[in-house]
Coordinates of C-alpha atoms in Angstrom, one line a residue:
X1 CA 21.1 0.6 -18.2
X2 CA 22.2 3.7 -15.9
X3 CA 20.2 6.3 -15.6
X4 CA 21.2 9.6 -15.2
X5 CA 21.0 11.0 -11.6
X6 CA 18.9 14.0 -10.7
X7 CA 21.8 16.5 -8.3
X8 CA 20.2 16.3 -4.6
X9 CA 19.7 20.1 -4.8
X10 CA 17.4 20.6 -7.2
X11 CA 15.4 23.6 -6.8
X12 CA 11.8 22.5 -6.4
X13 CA 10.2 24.9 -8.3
X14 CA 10.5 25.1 -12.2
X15 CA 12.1 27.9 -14.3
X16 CA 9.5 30.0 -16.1
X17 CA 11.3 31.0 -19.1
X18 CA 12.7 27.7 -20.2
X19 CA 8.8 26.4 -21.1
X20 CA 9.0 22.5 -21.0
X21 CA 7.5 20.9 -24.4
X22 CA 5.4 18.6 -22.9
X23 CA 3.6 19.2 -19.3
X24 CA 4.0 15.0 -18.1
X25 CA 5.9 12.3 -19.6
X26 CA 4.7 8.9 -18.4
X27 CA 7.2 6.4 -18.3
X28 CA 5.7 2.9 -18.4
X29 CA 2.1 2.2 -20.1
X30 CA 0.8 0.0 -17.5
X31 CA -2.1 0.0 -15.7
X32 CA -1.1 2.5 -13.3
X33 CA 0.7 4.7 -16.3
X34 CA -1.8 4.7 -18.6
X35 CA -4.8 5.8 -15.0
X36 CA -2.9 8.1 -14.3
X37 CA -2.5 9.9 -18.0
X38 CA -6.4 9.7 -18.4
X39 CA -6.8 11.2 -14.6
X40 CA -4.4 14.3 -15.9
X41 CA -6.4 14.5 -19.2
X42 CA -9.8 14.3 -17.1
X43 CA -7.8 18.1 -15.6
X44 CA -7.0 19.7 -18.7
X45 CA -3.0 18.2 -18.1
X46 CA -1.3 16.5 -21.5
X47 CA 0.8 14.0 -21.3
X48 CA 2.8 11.8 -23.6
X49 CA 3.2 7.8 -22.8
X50 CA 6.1 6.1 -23.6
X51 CA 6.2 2.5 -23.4
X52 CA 9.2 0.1 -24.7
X53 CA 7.1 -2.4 -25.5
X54 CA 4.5 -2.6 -28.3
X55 CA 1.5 -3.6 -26.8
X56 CA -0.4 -5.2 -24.2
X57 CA 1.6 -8.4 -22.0
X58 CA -1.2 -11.1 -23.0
X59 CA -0.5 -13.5 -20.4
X60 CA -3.1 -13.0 -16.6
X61 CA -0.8 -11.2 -14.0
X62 CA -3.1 -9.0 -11.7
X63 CA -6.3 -10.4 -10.9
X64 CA -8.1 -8.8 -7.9
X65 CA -9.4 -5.2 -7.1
X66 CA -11.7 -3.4 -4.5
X67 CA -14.0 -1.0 -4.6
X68 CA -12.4 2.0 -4.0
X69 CA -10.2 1.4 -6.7
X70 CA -13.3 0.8 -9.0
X71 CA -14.3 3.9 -8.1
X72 CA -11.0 5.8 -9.9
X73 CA -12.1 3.6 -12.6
X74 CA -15.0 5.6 -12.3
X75 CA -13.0 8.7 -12.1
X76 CA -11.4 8.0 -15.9
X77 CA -14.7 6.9 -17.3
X78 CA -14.1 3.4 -18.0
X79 CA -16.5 1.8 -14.7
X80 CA -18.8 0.5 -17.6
X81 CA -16.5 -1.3 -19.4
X82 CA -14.6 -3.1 -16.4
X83 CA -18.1 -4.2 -15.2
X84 CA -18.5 -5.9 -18.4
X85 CA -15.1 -7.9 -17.5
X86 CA -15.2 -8.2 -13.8
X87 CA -16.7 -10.4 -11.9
X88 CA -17.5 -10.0 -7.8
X89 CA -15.4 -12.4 -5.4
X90 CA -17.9 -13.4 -2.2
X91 CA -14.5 -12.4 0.2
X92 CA -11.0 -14.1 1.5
X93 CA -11.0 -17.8 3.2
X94 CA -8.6 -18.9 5.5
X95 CA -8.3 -22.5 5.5
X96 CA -5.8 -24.9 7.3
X97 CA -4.2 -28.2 5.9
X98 CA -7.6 -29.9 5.8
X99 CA -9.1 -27.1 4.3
X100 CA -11.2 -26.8 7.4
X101 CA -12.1 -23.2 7.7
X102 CA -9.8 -21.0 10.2
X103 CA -11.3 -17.7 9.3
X104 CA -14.0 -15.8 6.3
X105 CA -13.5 -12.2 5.7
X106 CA -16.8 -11.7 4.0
X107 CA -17.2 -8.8 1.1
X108 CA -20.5 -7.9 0.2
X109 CA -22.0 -6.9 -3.4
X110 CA -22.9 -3.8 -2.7
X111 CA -20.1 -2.0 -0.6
X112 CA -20.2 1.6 0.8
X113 CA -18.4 2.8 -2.5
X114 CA -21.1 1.7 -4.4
X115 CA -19.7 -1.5 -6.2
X116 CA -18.4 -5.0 -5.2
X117 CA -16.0 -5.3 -2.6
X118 CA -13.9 -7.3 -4.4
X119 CA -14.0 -8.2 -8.1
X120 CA -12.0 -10.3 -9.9
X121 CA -10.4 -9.4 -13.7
X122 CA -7.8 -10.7 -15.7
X123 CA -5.2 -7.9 -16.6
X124 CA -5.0 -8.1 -20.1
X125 CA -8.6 -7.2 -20.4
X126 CA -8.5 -4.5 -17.8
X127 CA -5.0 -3.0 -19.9
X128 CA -7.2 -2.9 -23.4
X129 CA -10.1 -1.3 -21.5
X130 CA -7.7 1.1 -20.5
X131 CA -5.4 1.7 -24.0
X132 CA -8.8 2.1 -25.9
X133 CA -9.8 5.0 -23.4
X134 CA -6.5 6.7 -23.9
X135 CA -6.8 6.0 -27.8
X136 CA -9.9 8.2 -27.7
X137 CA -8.6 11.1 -25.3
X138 CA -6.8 13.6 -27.3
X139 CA -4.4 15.1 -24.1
X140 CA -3.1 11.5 -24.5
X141 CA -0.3 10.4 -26.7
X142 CA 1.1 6.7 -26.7
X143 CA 4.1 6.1 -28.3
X144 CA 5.1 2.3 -28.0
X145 CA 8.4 0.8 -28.6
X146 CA 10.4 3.8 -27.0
X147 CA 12.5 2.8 -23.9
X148 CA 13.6 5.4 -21.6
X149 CA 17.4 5.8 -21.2
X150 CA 18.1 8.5 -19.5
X151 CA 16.0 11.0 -17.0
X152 CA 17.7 13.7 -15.6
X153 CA 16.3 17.4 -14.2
X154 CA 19.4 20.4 -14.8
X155 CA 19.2 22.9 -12.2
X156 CA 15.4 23.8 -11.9
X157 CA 14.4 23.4 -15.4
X158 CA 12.1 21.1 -17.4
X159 CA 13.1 17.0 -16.7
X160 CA 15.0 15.4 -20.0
X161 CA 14.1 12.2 -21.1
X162 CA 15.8 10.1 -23.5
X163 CA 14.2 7.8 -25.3
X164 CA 15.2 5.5 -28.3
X165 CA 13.3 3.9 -30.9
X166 CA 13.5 2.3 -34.7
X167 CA 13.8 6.0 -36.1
X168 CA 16.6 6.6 -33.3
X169 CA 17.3 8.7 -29.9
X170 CA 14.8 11.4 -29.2
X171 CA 15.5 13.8 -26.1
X172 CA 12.0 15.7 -24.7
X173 CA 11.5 18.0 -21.6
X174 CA 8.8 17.8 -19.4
X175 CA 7.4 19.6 -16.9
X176 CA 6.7 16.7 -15.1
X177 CA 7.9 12.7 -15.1
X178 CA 5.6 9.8 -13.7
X179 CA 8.0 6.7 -13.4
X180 CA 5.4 4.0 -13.9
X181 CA 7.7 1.5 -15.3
X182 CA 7.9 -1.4 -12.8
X183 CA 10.0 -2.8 -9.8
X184 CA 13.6 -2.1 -12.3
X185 CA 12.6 1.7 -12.8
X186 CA 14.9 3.3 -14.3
X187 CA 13.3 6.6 -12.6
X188 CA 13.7 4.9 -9.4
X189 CA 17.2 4.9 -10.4
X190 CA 17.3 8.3 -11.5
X191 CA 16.0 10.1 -8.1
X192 CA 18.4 7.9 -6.5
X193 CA 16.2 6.1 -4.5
X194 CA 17.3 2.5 -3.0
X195 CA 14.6 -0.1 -1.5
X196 CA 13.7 -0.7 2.0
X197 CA 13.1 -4.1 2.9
X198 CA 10.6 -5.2 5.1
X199 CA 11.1 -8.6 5.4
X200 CA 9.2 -10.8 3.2
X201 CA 11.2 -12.9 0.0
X202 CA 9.5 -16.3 -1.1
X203 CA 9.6 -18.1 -4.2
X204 CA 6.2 -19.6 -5.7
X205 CA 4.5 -21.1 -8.5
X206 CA 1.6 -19.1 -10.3
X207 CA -0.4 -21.1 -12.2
X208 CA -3.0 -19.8 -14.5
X209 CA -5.7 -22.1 -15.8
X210 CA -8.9 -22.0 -18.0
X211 CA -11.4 -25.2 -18.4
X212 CA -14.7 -26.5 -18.3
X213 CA -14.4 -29.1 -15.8
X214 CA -16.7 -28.4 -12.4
X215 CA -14.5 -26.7 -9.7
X216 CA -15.3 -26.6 -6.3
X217 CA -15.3 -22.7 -5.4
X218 CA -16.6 -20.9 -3.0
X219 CA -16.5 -18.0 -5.3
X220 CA -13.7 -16.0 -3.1
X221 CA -10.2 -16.3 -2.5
X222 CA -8.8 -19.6 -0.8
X223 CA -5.5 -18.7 1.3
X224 CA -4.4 -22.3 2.3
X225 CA -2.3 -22.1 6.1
X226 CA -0.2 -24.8 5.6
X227 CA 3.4 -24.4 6.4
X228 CA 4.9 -27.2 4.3
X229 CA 2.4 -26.5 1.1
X230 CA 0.9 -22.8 1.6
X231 CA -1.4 -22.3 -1.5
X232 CA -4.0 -19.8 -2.9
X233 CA -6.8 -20.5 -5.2
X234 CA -9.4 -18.1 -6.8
X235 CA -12.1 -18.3 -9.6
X236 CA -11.1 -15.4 -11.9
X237 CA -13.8 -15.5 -14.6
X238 CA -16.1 -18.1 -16.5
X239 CA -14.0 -20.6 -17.0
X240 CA -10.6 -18.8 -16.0
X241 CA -9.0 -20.1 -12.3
X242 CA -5.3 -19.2 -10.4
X243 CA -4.0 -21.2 -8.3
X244 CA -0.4 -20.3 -6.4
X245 CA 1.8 -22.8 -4.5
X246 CA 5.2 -22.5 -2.8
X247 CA 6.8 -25.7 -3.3
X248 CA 10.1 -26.7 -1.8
X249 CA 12.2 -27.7 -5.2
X250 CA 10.4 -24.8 -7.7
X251 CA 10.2 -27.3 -10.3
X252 CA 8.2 -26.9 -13.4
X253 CA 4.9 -28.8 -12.6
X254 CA 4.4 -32.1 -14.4
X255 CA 1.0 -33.8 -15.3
X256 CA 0.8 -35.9 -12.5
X257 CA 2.1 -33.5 -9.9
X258 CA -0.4 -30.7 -11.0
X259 CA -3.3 -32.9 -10.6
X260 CA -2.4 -33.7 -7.1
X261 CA -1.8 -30.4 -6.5
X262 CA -5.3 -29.4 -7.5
X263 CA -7.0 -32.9 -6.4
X264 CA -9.1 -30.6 -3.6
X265 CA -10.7 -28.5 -6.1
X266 CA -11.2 -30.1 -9.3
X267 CA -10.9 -33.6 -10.5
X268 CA -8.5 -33.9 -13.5
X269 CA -8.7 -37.0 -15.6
X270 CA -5.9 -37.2 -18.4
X271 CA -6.8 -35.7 -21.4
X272 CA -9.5 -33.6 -19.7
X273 CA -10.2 -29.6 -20.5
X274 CA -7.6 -28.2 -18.5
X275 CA -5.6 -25.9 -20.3
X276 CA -2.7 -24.4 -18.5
X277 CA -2.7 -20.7 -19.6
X278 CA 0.7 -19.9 -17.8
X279 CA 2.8 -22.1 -15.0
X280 CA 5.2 -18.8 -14.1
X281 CA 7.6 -18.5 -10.9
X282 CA 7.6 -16.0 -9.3
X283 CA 9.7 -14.2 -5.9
X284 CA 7.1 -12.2 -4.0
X285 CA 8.9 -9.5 -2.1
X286 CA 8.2 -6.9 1.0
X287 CA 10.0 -3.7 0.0
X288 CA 8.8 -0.3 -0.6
X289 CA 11.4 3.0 -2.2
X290 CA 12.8 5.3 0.8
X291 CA 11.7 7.8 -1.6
X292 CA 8.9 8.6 -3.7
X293 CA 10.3 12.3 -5.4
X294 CA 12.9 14.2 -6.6
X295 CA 12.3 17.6 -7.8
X296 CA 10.0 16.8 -10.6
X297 CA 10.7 13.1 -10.7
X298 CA 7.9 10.6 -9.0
X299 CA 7.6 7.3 -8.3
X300 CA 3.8 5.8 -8.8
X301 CA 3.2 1.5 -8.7
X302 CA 6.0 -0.9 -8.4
X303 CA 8.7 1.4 -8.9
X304 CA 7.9 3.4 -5.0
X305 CA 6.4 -0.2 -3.7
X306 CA 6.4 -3.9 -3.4
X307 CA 3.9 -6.5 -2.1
X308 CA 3.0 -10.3 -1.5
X309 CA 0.2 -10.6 -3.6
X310 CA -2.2 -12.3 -0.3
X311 CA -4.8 -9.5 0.3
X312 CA -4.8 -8.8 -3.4
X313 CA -3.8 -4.9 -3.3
X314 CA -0.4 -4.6 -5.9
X315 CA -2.4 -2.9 -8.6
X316 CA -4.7 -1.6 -6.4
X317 CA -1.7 0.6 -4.5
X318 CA -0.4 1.7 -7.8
X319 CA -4.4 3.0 -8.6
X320 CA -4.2 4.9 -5.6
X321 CA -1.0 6.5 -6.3
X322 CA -1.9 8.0 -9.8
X323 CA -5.3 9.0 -8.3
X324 CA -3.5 11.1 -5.3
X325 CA -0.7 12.7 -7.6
X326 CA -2.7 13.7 -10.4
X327 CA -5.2 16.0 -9.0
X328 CA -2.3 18.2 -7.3
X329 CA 0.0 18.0 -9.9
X330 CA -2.5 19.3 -12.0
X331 CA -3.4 22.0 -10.0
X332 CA 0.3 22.9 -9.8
X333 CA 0.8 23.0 -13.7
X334 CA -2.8 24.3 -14.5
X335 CA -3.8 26.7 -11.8
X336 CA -0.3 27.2 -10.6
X337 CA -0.6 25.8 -6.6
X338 CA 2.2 25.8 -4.1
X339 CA 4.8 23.5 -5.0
X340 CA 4.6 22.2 -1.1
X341 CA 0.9 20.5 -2.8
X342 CA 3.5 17.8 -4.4
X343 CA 4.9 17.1 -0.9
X344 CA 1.9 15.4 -0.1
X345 CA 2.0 12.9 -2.4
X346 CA 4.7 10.7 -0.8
X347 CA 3.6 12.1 3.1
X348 CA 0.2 10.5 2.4
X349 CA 0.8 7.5 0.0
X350 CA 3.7 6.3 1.6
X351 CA 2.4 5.2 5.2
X352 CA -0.8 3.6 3.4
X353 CA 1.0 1.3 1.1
X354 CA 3.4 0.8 4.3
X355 CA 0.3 -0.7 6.3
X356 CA -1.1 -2.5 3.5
X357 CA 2.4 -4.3 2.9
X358 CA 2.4 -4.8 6.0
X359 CA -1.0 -6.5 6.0
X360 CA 0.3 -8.3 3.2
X361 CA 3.4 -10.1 5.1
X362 CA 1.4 -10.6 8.1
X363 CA -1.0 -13.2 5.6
X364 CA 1.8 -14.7 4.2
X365 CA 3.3 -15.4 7.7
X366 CA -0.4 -16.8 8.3
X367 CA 0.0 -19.2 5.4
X368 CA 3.5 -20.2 5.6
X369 CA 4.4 -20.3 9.2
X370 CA 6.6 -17.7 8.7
X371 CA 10.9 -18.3 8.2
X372 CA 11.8 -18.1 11.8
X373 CA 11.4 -20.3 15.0
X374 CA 8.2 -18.0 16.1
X375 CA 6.7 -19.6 13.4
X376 CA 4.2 -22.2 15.4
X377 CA 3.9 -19.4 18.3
X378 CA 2.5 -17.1 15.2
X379 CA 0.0 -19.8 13.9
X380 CA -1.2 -20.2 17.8
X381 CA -1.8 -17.1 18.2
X382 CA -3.5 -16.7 14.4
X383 CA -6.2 -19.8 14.9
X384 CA -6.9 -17.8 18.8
X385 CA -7.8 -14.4 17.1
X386 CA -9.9 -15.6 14.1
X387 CA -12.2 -16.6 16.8
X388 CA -12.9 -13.4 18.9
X389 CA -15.9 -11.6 18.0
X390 CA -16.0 -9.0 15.6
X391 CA -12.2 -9.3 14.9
X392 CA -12.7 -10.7 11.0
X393 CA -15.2 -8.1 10.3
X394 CA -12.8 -5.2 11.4
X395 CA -9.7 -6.6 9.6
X396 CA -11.8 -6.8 6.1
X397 CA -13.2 -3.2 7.2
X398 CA -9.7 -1.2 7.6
X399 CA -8.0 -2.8 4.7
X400 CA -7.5 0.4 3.9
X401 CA -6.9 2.6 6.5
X402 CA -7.1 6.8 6.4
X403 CA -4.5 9.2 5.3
X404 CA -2.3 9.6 8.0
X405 CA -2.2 13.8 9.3
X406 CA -1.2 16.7 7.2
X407 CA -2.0 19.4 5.8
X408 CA -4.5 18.1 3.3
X409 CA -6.0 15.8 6.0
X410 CA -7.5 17.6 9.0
X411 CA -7.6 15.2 11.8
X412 CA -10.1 15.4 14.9
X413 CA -9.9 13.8 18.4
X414 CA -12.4 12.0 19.3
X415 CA -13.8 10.1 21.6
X416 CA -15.0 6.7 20.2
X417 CA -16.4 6.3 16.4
X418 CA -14.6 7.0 13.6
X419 CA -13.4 10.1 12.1
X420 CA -14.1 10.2 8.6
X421 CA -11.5 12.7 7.7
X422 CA -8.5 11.2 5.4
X423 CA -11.0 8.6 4.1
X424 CA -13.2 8.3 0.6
X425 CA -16.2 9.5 1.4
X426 CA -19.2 7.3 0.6
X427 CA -20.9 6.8 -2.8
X428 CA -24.5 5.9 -2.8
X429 CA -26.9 6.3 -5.6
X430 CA -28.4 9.7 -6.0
X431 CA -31.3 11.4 -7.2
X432 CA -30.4 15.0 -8.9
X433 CA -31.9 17.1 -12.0
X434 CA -34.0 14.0 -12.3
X435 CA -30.9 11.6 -13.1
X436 CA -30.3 8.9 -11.2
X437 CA -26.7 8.3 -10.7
X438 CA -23.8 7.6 -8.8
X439 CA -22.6 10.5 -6.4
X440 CA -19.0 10.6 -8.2
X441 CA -20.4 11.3 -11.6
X442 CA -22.6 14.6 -9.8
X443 CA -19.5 16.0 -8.0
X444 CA -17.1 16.4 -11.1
X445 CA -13.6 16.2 -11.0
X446 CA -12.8 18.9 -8.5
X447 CA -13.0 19.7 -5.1
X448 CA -17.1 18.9 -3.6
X449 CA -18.7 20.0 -0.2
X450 CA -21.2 17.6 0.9
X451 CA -23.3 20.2 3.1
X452 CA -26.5 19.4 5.4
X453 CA -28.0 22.9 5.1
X454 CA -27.2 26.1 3.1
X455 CA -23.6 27.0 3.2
X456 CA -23.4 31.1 5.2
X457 CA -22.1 33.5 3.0
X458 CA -18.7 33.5 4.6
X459 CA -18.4 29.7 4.1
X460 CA -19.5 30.3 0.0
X461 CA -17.1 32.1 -0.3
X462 CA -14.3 29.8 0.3
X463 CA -15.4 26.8 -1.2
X464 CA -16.3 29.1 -4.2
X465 CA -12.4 29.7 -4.2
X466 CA -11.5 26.1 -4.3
X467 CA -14.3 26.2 -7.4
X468 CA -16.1 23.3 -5.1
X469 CA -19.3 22.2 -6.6
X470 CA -22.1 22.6 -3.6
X471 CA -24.1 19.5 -2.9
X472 CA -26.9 19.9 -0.3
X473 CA -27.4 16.3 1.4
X474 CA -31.1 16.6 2.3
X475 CA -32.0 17.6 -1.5
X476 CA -30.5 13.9 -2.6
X477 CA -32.8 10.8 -3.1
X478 CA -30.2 8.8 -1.3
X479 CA -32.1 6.9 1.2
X480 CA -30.5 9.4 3.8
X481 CA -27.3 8.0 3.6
X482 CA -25.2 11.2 3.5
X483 CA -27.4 12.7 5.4
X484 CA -26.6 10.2 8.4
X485 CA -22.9 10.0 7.4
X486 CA -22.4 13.7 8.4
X487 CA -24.5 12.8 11.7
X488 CA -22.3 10.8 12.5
X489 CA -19.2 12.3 11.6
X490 CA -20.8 15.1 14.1
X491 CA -20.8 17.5 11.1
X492 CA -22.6 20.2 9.3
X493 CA -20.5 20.1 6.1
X494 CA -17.3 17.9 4.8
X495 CA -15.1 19.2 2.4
X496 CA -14.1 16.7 -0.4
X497 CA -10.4 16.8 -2.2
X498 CA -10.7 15.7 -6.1
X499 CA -10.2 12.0 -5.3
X500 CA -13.1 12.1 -3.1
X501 CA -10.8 12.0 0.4
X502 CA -12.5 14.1 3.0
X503 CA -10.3 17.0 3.5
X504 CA -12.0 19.0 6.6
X505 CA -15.3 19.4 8.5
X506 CA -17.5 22.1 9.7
X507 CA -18.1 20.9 13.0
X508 CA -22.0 20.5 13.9
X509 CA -23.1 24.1 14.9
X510 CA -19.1 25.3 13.7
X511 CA -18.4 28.3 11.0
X512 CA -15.5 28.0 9.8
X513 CA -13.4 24.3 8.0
X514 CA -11.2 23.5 11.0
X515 CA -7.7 23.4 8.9
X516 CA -8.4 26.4 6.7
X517 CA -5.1 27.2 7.8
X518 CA -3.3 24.5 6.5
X519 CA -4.8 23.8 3.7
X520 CA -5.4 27.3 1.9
X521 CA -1.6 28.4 1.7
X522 CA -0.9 24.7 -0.6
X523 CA -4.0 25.8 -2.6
X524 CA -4.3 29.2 -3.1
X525 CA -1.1 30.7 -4.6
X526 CA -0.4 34.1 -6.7
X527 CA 1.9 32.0 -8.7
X528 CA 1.3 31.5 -12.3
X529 CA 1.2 28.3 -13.5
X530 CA 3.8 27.1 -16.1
X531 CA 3.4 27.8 -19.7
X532 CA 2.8 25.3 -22.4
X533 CA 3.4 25.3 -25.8
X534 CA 0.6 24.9 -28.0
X535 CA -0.9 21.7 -29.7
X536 CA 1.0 22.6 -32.5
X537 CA 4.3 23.7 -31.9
X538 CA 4.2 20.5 -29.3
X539 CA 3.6 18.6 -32.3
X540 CA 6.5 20.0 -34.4
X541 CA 9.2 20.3 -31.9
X542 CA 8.7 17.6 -29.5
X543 CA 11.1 15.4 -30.9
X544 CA 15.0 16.3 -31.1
X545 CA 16.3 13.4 -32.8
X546 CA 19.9 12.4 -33.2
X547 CA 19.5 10.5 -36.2
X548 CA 17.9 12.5 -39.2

C-alpha cells in the first residue's frame, strides 16, 4: 500500500475555519498508540484509534521495562494493574562462553522513580491492561478492523485519513495524526520519511517458553558473550522464560537441539513440562527515521525508531515518545501554544532514542563479537572495562541520559555533579493532606514547581501562568529527599514540564527561572486554540463513507 504524501511545504499552523472532526487520530492500537490516547484523554484531548486488526496479538513480544517508563504508567492510571502483572528483574549479567561472569549491572527494588528498576511483563497482558483503560475513558474511541490507506495533510488544513472496513472506506480529518503503527508505517510513508541505518542487522531465534521444571535463574537478564552462539535468557513471570539465540543455519529448533541449547539452565527430560509458547525468528535491526514530523503528521514507537532488543528499551522508547508529544500537543489544541512547542518533540526524542540505540548495538557487539575484523580487539577491550571501578554502576545509571539543550531544557554549566535539568525528576513517597502517596499522583498532570521555600510574588506569578501546582519541599514527609535533591542541584526551586522533566531552576539565592526567555514565547501564545466540534456532531458526521 502507497500512502499518500504530505507536499514538503505545508504550512505548520492549521486553518481556523476548516474545523477538523476529530482533534487526534491514532494510527496503530499498540502499546505506544493506545499510552499515548489515554495521556491526551488525561488533558482534556479526544482522540479516535484505529487499528486493522481486531484485538490483542496473543503471542509474548515485549517483555522488559524500567522505571521511568512505569512511571507514565502512572501518568495514565493503570500502575496498579501492571504491578499485579510485573514482576522485578534483579539487573543485566554479562557472561562469557562458560557462563563465567564478565560483568553485573545491578537494578535495585526500589529505584529513585519509586518502582523497580526493571520489571519484567509479558505484552499481551500489559496490551489488555491498557485496552480496558481506554474502554472506560470516554475521550477514547477504538475502532478495530480499520486499516489506514491513505494520510495526507492539503495545504494547512485538517490531516485526511482513509480508512477501510467491512461497512467500506471512511475518509476523517484530524487535527492531529499519531503514526503508531509499527516499523512498515504507512505514516512513515506519508511524511516521506526514509530510515537511517546505524549499523546493526542480525537474524535470531526467540523462543518463548512456560513450565514447571526448576530453572537455574538469577532472576535478571543473562546476555551470553559468545561469538559463535551469543544468547539471552530471562525469567519473565511464574512459570514463563525467553530465551534468544543467533544460530548460524536459522533452522526451526528440533527436540534434541533445544534441549542442548537450554542444557545450562534447565534440564529437559523427554516428555517433560516444557511447553514452547512461540519459537519465532526474528532480524533485529539499528535504524531510526531521519524524520519524526511533517506538518501535523508524527512518528511515535517503531515507526521513528528501531532497536536490538539487548538493554530491553523498544517499548520503552515508544513510552517515552507518547509521553513527550502528548503534553504539548495538547497544549497546542487545548490552550492554543506556539506551534514551535511541536518542534520539540523530535529535537528532544530523537538524540535519546539515538544513544539508547546506540547502547543497544554496542551490547550486541559485546555478545556477538561484532561483523568485522575489530571484533576480538572489541571483546579485549570489553572484559578490560567491566573491571574498572565504578564503570558498571555508571553504565546502569545513564541508561537514559538527559534531554539534550533547547528551549524546553535549560541547561547549566557546571563544574562536577550532575545537572538535573532535562531529566525526570525524582519520585519518592510523600506525606500531603494526610495521604500518603506517590509525588506524581500530588502534582497532577500539568506543569509542578518543586520549591524549598515560599515562591516571591514575582515568581507566583509566572508559574501561576503556566497554571503550575506549588509544592513546598520542606512541608513533605519525604525523608528529605527533595529537599536534598534541590541541594544539590544548587537550587531554590525546579520547574517541572507535564512529564515530570525538569524544565529550569531558580538558582540558590536566584529570582528569576534562568530560560524564562526561551521557554515563555512556546508557552504563552495569544492564539486561540482550534475549534472542535461537539460530542455530538463528532458522532454524526465523523464518518464519510463511500459505500452507503
Amino acid at each position: 500500500m502507497t500512502a499518500e504524501r504530505i507536499p514538503p511545504d505545508v504550512p505548520a499552523v492549521a486553518v481556523e475555519h476548516t474545523p477538523p472532526d476529530v482533534p487526534v487520530v491514532i494510527v496503530g492500537a499498540g502499546p505506544v498508540g493506545v499510552t499515548a490516547a489515554l495521556l491526551l484523554a488525561r488533558r482534556g484531548v479526544r482522540t479516535l484509534v484505529l487499528e486493522r486488526h481486531h484485538g490483542v496479538y496473543p503471542l509474548p513480544r515485549a517483555v522488559a521495562t524500567d522505571d521511568e517508563v512505569r512511571r507514565i504508567l502512572q501518568a495514565v492510571g493503570v500502575h496498579e494493574e501492571f504491578a499485579a502483572i510485573a514482576r522485578p528483574a534483579r539487573g543485566l549479567r554479562l557472561l562469557d562462553a562458560r557462563h563465567r561472569v564478565l560483568a553485573e549491572f545491578s537494578r535495585t527494588a526500589h529505584g529513585t522513580h519509586g518502582y523497580p528498576q526493571t520489571s519484567m511483563f509479558d505484552q499481551p497482558e500489559l496490551e489488555q491492561v491498557l485496552r480496558t483503560a481506554l474502554a472506560r475513558t470516554p475521550e477514547c474511541e477504538l475502532r478495530g478492523g480499520a486499516e489506514v490507506t491513505a494520510v495526507a495533510q492539503d495545504g494547512a488544513g485538517p490531516v485526511r485519513v482513509v480508512y477501510r472496513d467491512d461497512r467500506g472506506e471512511h475518509e476523517v480529518r484530524a487535527a492531529a495524526v499519531l503514526g503508531c503503527d509499527g516499523a512498515n508505517s504507512l505514516a512513515r510513508q506519508a511524511i516521506d520519511a526514509t530510515w537511517e541505518d546505524l549499523r546493526f542487522e542480525e537474524t535470531w531465534t526467540v523462543i518463548d517458553v512456560r513450565t514447571s521444571l526448576p530453572v537455574r535463574s538469577w532472576e535478571g537478564v543473562e546476555q551470553i558473550c559468545d561469538p559463535h552462539r551469543p544468547g539471552t535468557f530471562m525469567r519473565v513471570g511464574e512459570d514463563r522464560y525467553r530465551w534468544e539465540f543467533r544460530l548460524p543455519d536459522g533452522a526451526e529448533l528440533d527436540e534434541e537441539r533445544l534441549r542442548q541449547l537450554v542444557a545450562p539452565w534447565v534440564d529437559l527430560a523427554p516428555g517433560a513440562d516444557f511447553e514452547v509458547v512461540r519459537q519465532a525468528q526474528y532480524t533485529f535491526r539499528a535504524r531510526i527515521a531521519d524524520r519524526w514530523r511533517r506538518g501535523r503528521v508524527f512518528l511515535l514507537g517503531d515507526a521513528a525508531h528501531l532497536t536490538p532488543p539487548f538493554i530491553g528499551q523498544g517499548l520503552c522508547a515508544g513510552l517515552r515518545d507518547a509521553y513527550n508529544l502528548s503534553w504539548k500537543l495538547a497544549r497546542i489544541l487545548r490552550q492554543g501554544g506556539d506551534e514551535r512547542l511541536l518542534d520539540t518533540y523530535e529535537s528532544e526524542r530523537k538524540p535519546h532514542a539515538r544513544h539508547v540505540i546506540r547502547l543497544a548495538v554496542a551490547m550486541g557487539w559485546a555478545m556477538t563479537g561484532g561483523q568485522d575484523g575489530a571484533a576480538a580487539l572489541r571483546r579485549g577491550a570489553l572484559n578490560a572495562a567491566v573491571r574498572i571501578p565504578g564503570l558498571t554502576d555508571r553504565a546502569a545509571r545513564d541508561l537514559s541520559p538527559a534531554l539534550t539543550a533547547g528551549p524546553l531544557v535549560r541547561r547549566r554549566f557546571r563544574i562536577g555533579g550532575r545537572d538535573p535539568v532535562g531529566r525526570l525528576c525524582p519520585q519518592p513517597w510523600v506525606t500531603a493532606d494526610g495521604r500518603r502517596v506517590r509525588l506524581d499522583d500530588l502534582l497532577g498532570d500539568g506543569f509542578a514547581v518543586l520549591t524549598a521555600a515560599p515562591l516571591s510574588p514575582w515568581l507566583r506569578t509566572v508559574t501561576d501562568s503556566l497554571g503550575a501546582r506549588t509544592v513546598l519541599v520542606t512541608a513533605l514527609d519525604d525523608d528529605g529527599r527533595l529537599a536534598a535533591w534541590l541541594r544539590a542541584a544548587h537550587a531554590d526551586a525546579a520547574l517541572l514540564r507535564p512529564d515530570r522533566i525538569v524544565m529550569d531552576l531558580v538558582p540558590a539565592g536566584g529570582r528569576d527561572f534562568g530560560g524564562r526567555a526561551d521557554w515563555a514565547p512556546l508557552l504563552h501564545t495569544t492564539r486561540a486554540p482550534l475549534p472542535f466540534p461537539s460530542q455530538r456532531t463528532v458522532e454524526t458526521s465523523l464518518l464519510r463513507s463511500s459505500t452507503p
